[in-house]
Each structure stands twice: as structure tokens, then as C-alpha cells.
JSON list of C-alpha atoms in Angstrom, two decimals:
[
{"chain": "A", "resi": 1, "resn": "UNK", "atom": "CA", "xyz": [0.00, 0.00, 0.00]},
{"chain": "A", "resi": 2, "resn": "UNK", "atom": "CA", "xyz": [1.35, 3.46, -1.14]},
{"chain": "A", "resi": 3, "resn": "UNK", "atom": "CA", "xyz": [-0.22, 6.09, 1.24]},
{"chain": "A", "resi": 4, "resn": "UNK", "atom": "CA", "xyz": [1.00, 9.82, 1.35]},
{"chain": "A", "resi": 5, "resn": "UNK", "atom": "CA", "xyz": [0.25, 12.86, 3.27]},
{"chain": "A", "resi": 6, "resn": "UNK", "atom": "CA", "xyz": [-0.60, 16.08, 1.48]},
{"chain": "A", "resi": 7, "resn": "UNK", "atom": "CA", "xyz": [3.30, 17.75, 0.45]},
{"chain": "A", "resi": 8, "resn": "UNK", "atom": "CA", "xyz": [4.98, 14.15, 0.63]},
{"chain": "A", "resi": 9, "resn": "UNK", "atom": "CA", "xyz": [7.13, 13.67, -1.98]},
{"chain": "A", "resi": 10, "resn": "UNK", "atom": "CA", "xyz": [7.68, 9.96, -3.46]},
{"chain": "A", "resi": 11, "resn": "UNK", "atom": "CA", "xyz": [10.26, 8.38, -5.74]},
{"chain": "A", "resi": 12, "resn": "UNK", "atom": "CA", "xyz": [8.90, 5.30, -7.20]},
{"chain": "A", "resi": 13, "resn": "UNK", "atom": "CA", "xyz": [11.46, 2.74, -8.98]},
{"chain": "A", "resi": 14, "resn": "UNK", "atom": "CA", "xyz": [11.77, -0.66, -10.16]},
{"chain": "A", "resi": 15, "resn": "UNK", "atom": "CA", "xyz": [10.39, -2.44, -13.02]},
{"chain": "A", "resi": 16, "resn": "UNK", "atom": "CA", "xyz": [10.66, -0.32, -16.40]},
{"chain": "A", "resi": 17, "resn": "UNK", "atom": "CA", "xyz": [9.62, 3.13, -17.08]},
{"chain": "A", "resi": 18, "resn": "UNK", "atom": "CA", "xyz": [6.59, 1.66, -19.38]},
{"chain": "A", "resi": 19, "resn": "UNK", "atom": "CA", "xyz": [5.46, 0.05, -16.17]},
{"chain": "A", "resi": 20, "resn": "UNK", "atom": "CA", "xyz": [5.40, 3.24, -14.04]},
{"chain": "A", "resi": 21, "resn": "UNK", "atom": "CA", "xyz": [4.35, 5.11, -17.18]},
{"chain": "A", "resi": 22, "resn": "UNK", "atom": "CA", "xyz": [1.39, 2.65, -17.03]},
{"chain": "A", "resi": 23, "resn": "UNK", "atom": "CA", "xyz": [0.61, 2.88, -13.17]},
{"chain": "A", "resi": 24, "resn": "UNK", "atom": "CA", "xyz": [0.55, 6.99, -13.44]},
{"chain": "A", "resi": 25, "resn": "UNK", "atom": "CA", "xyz": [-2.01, 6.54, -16.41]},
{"chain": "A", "resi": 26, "resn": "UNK", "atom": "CA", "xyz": [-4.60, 4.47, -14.33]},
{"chain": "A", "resi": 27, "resn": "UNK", "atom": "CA", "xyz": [-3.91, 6.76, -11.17]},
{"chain": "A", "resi": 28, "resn": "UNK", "atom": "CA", "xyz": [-4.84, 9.98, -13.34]},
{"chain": "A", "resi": 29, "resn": "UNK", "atom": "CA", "xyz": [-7.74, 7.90, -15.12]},
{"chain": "A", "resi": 30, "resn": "UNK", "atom": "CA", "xyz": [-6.06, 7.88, -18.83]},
{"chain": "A", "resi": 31, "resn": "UNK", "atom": "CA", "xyz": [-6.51, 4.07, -18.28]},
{"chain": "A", "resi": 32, "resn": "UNK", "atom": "CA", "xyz": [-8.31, 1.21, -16.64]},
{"chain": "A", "resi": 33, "resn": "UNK", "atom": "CA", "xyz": [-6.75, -0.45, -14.19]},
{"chain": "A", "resi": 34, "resn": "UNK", "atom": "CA", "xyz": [-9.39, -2.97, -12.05]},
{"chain": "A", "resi": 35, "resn": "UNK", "atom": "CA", "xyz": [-6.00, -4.84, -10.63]},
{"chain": "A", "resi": 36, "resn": "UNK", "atom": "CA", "xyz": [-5.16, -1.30, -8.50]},
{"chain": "A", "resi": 37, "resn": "UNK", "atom": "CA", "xyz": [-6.79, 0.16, -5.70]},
{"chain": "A", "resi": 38, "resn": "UNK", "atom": "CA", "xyz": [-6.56, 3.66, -5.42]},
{"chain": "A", "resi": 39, "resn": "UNK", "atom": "CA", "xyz": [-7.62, 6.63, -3.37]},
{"chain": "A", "resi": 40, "resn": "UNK", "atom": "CA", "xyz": [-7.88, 10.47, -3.16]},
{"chain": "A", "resi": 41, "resn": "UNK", "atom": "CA", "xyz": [-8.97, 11.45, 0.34]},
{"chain": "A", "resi": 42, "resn": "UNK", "atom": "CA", "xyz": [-9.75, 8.06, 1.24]},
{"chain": "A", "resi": 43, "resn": "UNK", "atom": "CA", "xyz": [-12.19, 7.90, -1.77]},
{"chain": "A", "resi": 44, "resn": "UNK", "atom": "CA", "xyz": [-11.51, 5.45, -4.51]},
{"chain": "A", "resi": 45, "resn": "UNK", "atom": "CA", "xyz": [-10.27, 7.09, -7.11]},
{"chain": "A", "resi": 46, "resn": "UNK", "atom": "CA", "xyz": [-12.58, 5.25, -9.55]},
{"chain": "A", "resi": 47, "resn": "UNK", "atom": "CA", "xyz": [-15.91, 6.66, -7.98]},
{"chain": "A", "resi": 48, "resn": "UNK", "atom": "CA", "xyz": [-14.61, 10.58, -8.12]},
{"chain": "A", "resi": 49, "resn": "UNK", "atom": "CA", "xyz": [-15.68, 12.09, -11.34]},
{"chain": "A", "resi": 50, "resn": "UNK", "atom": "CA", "xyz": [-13.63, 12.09, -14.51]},
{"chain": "A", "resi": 51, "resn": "UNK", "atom": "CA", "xyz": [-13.87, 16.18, -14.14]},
{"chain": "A", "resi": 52, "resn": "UNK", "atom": "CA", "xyz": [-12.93, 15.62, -10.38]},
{"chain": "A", "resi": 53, "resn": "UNK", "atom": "CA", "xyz": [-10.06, 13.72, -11.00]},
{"chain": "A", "resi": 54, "resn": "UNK", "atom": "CA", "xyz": [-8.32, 15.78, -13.61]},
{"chain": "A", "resi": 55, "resn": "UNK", "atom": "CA", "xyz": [-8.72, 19.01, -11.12]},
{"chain": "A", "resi": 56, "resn": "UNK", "atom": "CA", "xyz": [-7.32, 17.10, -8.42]},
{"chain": "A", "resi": 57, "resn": "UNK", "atom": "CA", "xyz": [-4.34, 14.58, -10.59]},
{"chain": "A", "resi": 58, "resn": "UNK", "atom": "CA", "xyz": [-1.64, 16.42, -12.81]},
{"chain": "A", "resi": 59, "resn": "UNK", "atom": "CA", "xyz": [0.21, 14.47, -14.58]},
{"chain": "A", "resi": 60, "resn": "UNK", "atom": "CA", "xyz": [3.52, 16.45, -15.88]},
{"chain": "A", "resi": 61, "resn": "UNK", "atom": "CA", "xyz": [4.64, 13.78, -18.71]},
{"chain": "A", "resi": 62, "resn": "UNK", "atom": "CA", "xyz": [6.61, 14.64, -22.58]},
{"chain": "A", "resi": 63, "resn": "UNK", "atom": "CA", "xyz": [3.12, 12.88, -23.66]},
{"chain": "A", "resi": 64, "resn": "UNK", "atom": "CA", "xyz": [0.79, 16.22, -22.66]},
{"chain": "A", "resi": 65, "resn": "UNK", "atom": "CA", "xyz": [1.44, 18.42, -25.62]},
{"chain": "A", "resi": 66, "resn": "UNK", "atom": "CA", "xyz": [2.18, 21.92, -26.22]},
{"chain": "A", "resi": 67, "resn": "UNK", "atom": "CA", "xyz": [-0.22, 24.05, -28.18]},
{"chain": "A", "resi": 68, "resn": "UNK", "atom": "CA", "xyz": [0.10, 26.63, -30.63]},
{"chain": "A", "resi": 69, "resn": "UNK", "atom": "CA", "xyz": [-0.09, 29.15, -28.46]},
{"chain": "A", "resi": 70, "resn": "UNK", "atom": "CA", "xyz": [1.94, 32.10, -26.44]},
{"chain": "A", "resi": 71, "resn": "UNK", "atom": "CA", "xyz": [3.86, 30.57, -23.88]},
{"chain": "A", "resi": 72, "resn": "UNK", "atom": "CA", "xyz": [1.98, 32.00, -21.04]},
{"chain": "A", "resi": 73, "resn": "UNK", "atom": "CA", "xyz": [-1.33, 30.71, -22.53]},
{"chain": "A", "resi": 74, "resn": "UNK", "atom": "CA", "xyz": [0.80, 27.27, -22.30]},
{"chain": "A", "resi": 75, "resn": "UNK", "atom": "CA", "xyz": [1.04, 27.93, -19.17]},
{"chain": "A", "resi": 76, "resn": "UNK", "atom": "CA", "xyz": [-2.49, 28.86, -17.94]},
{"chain": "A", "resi": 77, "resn": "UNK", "atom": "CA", "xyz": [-3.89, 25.92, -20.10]},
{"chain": "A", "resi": 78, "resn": "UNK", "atom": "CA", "xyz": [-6.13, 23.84, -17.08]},
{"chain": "A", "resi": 79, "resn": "UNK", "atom": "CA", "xyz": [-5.18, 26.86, -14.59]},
{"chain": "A", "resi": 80, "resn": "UNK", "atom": "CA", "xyz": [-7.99, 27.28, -11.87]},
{"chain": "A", "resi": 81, "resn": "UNK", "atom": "CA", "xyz": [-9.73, 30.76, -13.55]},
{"chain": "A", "resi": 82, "resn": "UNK", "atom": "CA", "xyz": [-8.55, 32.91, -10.44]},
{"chain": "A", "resi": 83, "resn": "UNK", "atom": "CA", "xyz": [-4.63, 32.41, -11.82]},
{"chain": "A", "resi": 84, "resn": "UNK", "atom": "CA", "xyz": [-3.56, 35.68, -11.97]},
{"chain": "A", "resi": 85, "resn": "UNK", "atom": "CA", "xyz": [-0.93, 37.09, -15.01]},
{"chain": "A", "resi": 86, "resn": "UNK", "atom": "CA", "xyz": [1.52, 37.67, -12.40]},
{"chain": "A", "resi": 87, "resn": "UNK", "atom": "CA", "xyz": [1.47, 34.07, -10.80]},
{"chain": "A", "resi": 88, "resn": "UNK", "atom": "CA", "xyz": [1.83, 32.23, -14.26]},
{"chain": "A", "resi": 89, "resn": "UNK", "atom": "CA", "xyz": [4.64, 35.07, -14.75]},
{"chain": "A", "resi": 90, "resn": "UNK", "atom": "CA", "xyz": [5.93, 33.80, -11.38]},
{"chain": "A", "resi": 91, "resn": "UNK", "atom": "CA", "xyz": [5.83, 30.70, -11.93]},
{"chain": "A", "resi": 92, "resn": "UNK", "atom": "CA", "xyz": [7.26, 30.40, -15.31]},
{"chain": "A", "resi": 93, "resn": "UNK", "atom": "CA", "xyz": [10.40, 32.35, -14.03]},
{"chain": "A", "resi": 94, "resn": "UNK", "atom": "CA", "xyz": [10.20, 29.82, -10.81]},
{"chain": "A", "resi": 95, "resn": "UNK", "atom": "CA", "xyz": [11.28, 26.79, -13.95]},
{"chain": "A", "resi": 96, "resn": "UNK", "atom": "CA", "xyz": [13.89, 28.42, -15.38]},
{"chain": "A", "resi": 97, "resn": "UNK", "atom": "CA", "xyz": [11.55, 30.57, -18.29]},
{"chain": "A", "resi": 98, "resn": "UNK", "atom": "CA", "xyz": [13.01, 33.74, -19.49]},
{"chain": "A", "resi": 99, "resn": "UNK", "atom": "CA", "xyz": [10.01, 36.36, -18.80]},
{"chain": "A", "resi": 100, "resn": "UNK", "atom": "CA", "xyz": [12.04, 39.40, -17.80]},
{"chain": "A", "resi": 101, "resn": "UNK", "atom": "CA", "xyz": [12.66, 40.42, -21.52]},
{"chain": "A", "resi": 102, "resn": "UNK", "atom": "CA", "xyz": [10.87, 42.18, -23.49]},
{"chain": "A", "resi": 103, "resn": "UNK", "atom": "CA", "xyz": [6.71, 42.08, -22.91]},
{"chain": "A", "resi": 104, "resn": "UNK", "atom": "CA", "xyz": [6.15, 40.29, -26.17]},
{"chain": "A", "resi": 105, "resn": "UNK", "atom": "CA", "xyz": [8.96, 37.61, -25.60]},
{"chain": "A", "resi": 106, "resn": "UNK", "atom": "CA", "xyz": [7.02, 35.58, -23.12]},
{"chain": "A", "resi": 107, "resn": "UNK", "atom": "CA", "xyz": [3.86, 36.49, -25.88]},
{"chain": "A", "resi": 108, "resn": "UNK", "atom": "CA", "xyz": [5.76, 35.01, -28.83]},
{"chain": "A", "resi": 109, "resn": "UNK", "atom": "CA", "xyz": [3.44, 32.31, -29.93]},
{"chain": "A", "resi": 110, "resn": "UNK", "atom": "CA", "xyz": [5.38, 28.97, -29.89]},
{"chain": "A", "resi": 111, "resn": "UNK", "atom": "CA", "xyz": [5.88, 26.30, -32.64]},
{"chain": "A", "resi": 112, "resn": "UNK", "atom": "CA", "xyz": [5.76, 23.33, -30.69]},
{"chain": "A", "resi": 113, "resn": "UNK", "atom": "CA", "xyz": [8.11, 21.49, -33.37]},
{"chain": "A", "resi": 114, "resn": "UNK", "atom": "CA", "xyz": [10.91, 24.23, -32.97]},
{"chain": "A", "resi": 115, "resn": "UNK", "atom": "CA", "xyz": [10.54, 24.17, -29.05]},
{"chain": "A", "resi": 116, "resn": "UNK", "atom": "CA", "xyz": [13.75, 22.72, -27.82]},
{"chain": "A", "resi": 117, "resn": "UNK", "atom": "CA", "xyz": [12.88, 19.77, -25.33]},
{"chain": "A", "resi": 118, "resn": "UNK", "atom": "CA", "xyz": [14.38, 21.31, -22.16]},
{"chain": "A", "resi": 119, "resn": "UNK", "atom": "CA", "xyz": [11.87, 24.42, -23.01]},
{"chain": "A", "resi": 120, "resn": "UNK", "atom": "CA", "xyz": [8.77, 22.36, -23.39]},
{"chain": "A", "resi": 121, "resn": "UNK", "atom": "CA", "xyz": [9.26, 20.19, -20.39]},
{"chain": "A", "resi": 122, "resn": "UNK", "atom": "CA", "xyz": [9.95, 24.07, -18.10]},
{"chain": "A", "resi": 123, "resn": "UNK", "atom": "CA", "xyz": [6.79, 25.36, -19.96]},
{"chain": "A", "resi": 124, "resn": "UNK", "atom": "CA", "xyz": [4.99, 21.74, -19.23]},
{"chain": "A", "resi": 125, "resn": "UNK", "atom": "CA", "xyz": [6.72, 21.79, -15.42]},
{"chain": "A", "resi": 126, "resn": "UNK", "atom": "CA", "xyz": [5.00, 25.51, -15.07]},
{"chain": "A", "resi": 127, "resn": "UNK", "atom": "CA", "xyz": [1.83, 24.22, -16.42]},
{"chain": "A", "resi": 128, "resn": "UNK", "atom": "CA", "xyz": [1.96, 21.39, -14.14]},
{"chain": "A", "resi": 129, "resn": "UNK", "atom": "CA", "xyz": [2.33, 24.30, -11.32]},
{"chain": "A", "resi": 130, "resn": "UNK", "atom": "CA", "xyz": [-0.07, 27.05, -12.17]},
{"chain": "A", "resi": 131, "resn": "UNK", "atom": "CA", "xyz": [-3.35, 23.72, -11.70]},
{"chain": "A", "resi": 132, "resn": "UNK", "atom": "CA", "xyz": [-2.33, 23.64, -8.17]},
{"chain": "A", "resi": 133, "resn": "UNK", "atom": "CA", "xyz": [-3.36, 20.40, -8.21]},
{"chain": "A", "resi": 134, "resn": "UNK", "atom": "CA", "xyz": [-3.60, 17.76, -4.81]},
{"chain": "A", "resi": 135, "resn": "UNK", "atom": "CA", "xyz": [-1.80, 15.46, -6.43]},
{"chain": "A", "resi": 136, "resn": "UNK", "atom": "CA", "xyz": [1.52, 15.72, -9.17]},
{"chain": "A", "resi": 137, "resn": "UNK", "atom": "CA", "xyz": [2.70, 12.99, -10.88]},
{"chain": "A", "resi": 138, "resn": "UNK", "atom": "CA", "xyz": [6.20, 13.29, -12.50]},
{"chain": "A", "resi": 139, "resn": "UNK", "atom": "CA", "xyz": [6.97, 11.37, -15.42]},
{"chain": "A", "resi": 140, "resn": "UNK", "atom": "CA", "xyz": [8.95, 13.49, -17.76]},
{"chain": "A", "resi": 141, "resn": "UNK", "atom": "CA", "xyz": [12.91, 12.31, -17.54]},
{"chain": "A", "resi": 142, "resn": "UNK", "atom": "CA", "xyz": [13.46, 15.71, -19.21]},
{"chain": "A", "resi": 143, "resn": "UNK", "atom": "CA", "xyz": [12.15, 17.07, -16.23]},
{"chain": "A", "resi": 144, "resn": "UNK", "atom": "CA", "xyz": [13.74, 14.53, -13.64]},
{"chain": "A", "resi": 145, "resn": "UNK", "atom": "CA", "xyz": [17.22, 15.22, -15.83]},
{"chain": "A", "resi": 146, "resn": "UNK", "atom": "CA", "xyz": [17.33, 18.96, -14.89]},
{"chain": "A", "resi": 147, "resn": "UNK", "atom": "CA", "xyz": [17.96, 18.77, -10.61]},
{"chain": "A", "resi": 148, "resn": "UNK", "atom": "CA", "xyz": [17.28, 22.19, -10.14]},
{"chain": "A", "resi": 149, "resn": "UNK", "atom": "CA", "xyz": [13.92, 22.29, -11.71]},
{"chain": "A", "resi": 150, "resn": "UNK", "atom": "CA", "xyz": [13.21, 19.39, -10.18]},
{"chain": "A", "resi": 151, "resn": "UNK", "atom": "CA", "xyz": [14.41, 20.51, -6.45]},
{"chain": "A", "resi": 152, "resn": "UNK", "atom": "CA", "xyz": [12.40, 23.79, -7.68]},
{"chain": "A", "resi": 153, "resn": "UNK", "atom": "CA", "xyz": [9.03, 21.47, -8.43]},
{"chain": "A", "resi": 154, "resn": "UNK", "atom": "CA", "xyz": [9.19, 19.61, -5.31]},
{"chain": "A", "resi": 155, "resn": "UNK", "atom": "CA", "xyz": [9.82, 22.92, -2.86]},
{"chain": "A", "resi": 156, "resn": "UNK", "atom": "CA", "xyz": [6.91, 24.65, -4.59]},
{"chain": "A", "resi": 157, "resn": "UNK", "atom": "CA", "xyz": [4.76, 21.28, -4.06]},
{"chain": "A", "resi": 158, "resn": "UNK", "atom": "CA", "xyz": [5.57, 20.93, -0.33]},
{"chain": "A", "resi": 159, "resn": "UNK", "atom": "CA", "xyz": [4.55, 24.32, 0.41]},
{"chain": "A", "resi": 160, "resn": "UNK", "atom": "CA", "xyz": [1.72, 24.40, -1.39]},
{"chain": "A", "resi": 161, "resn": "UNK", "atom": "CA", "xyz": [0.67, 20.78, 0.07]},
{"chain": "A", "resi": 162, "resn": "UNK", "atom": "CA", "xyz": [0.70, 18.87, -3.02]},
{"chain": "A", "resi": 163, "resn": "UNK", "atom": "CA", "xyz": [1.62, 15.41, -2.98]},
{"chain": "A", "resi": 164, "resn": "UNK", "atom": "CA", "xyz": [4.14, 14.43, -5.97]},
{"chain": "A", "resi": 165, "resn": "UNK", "atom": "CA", "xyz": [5.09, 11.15, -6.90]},
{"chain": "A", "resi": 166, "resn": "UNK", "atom": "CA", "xyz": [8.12, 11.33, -9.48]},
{"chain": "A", "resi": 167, "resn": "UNK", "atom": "CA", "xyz": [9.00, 7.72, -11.34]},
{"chain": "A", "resi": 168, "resn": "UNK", "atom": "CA", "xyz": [12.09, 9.17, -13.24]},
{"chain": "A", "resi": 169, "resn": "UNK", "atom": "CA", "xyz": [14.26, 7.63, -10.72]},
{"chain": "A", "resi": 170, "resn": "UNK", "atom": "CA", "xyz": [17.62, 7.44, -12.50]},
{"chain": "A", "resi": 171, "resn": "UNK", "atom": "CA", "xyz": [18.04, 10.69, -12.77]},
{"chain": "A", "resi": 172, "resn": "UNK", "atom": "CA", "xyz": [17.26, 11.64, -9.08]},
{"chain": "A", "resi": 173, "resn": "UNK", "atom": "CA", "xyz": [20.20, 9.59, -7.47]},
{"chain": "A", "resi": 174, "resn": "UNK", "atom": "CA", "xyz": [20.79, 11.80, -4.42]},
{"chain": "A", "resi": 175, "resn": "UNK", "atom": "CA", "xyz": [17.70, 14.10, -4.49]},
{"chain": "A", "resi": 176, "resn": "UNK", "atom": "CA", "xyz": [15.83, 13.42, -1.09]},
{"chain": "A", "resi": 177, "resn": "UNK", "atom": "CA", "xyz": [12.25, 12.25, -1.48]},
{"chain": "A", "resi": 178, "resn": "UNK", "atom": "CA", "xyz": [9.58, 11.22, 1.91]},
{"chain": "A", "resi": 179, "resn": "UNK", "atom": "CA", "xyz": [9.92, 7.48, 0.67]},
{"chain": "A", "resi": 180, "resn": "UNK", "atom": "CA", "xyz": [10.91, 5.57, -1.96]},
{"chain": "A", "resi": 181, "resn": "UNK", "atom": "CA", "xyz": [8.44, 2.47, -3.46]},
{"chain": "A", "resi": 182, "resn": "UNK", "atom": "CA", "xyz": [9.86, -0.35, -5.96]},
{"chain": "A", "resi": 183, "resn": "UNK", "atom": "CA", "xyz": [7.85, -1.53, -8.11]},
{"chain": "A", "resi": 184, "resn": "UNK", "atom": "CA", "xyz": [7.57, -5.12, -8.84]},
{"chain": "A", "resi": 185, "resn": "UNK", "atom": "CA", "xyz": [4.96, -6.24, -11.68]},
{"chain": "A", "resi": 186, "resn": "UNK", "atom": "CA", "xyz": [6.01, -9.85, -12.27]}
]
């Protein structure tokens, strides 16, 4: 049993990345999964509304795409309505986004083909943010790769009470996480 008190941080490992890939997909809903038992608030995830869930589950994963779009309205895609400019502005400077240029430079709209991959996981890592979700699964190794993002993620996510649950565990050797799960599906 994996149980976690709101602003716990968890490193799962184990198995293969497909596997974990797999396990974050049921917990967020993306998939079926009648073999796991899981809960939000001590309700099974299962019986809380699709709509529910998403509010309450982010997933931050390469496989959630980028939009054409400014990066700011990246940002605020799935924000609660009450996100103000300035906190999406915060926020995006919090991953590493340069927003003290120019005002048009964080307005540019983006390409998501000519968006280098350490830029769309900080815009998808700010995204991930700005939802303020309950919950914040971790499953971009672009993400996981960059330790200060990461250690910026996981401060932001304690104090805000948000649970995260990261399964890019190669690339965290050292970072300190609440507890650590192997996974074993043999």
C-alpha cells in the first residue's frame, strides 16, 4: 500500500519506465486499471468524477502536448480561472523561463516542433504548477534530468501541500524524497 500525506514527496522505482508510465495513467484515469486500488482522500479514485479527477491529478509527462499558443497561454492551459498574469509570470520564471525580456517575448506564440525539449518540459513543469493540483505525478525524464527544476518542483509542491510522486528515478540519485516504493509487476 502506497499512502502519502498532502506535500509528501515519493520516488517510485523498479520495473521499467513503461510500467510506471502505465501505473501513473490508471492513477490519473487515462486508463483502466481494475487490478489497483486507489484513493484520493480516502475515496476510490474510480468513484470521483472524470472532471474531479483531472482538477485534483496532474500528470507532468513529454506525452501532454504543447499548443500553438503564447507561452503564457501554455502555461495557464487547465489553470484554476482565479490564476492571476503575475502568478503564471511567477511561476514560469520559478522553472527556469526567461520572462524578464521584453513584454512580447514571453507572448511570442510557440511552434511546438521548434521548441527545444528542455523548453517544453519548463513550460509543461509551469503548467503542471499554475493547476495547483492535490496530487503531481512526475513522469517526464526531461524534467527529472534537470535537478534544479526538479528541487524547484518539489519545494513549490511541499509548500503548497501537493503530494508528488516522481518515477524518473535514475536521474534523481541523491535528491531526497519522503519514501521511496519499488515496483515489482512480475
Amino acid at each position: 500500500m502506497l499512502e502519502a500525506a498532502p506535500g509528501a514527496s515519493i520516488l517510485l522505482g523498479g520495473d521499467t519506465l513503461e510500467a510506471r508510465s502505465a501505473l501513473f495513467s490508471s492513477i490519473a484515469g487515462f486508463e483502466e486499471n481494475t487490478s489497483l486500488a486507489t484513493f484520493l482522500d480516502d475515496i476510490p479514485v474510480d468513484k470521483i468524477s472524470q472532471r474531479d479527477r483531472r482538477r485534483a491529478i496532474t500528470v507532468l509527462s513529454p506525452e501532454i502536448p504543447l499548443v500553438r499558443a503564447t507561452m503564457v497561454d501554455n502555461i495557464a492551459l487547465g489553470a484554476p480561472s482565479a490564476t492571476s498574469q503575475e502568478e503564471i509570470i511567477a511561476t514560469a520564471s520559478l522553472c527556469g523561463l526567461r520572462v524578464d525580456g521584453p513584454p512580447e517575448s514571453s507572448q511570442e506564440r510557440l511552434e511546438p516542433p521548434h521548441v527545444s525539449a528542455m523548453q517544453a518540459a519548463r513550460i509543461r513543469a509551469a503548467r503542471a504548477l499554475v493547476r495547483s493540483a492535490a496530487v503531481l505525478l512526475i513522469d517526464d525524464i526531461d524534467v527529472c534530468k534537470d535537478r534544479d527544476l526538479l528541487a524547484a518542483l518539489l519545494a513549490r509542491a511541499r509548500a503548497a501541500q501537493t503530494t508528488v510522486i516522481v518515477s524518473c528515478e535514475a536521474a534523481t540519485a541523491g535528491m531526497e524524497f519522503d519514501d521511496t516504493r519499488l515496483l515489482d509487476c512480475a
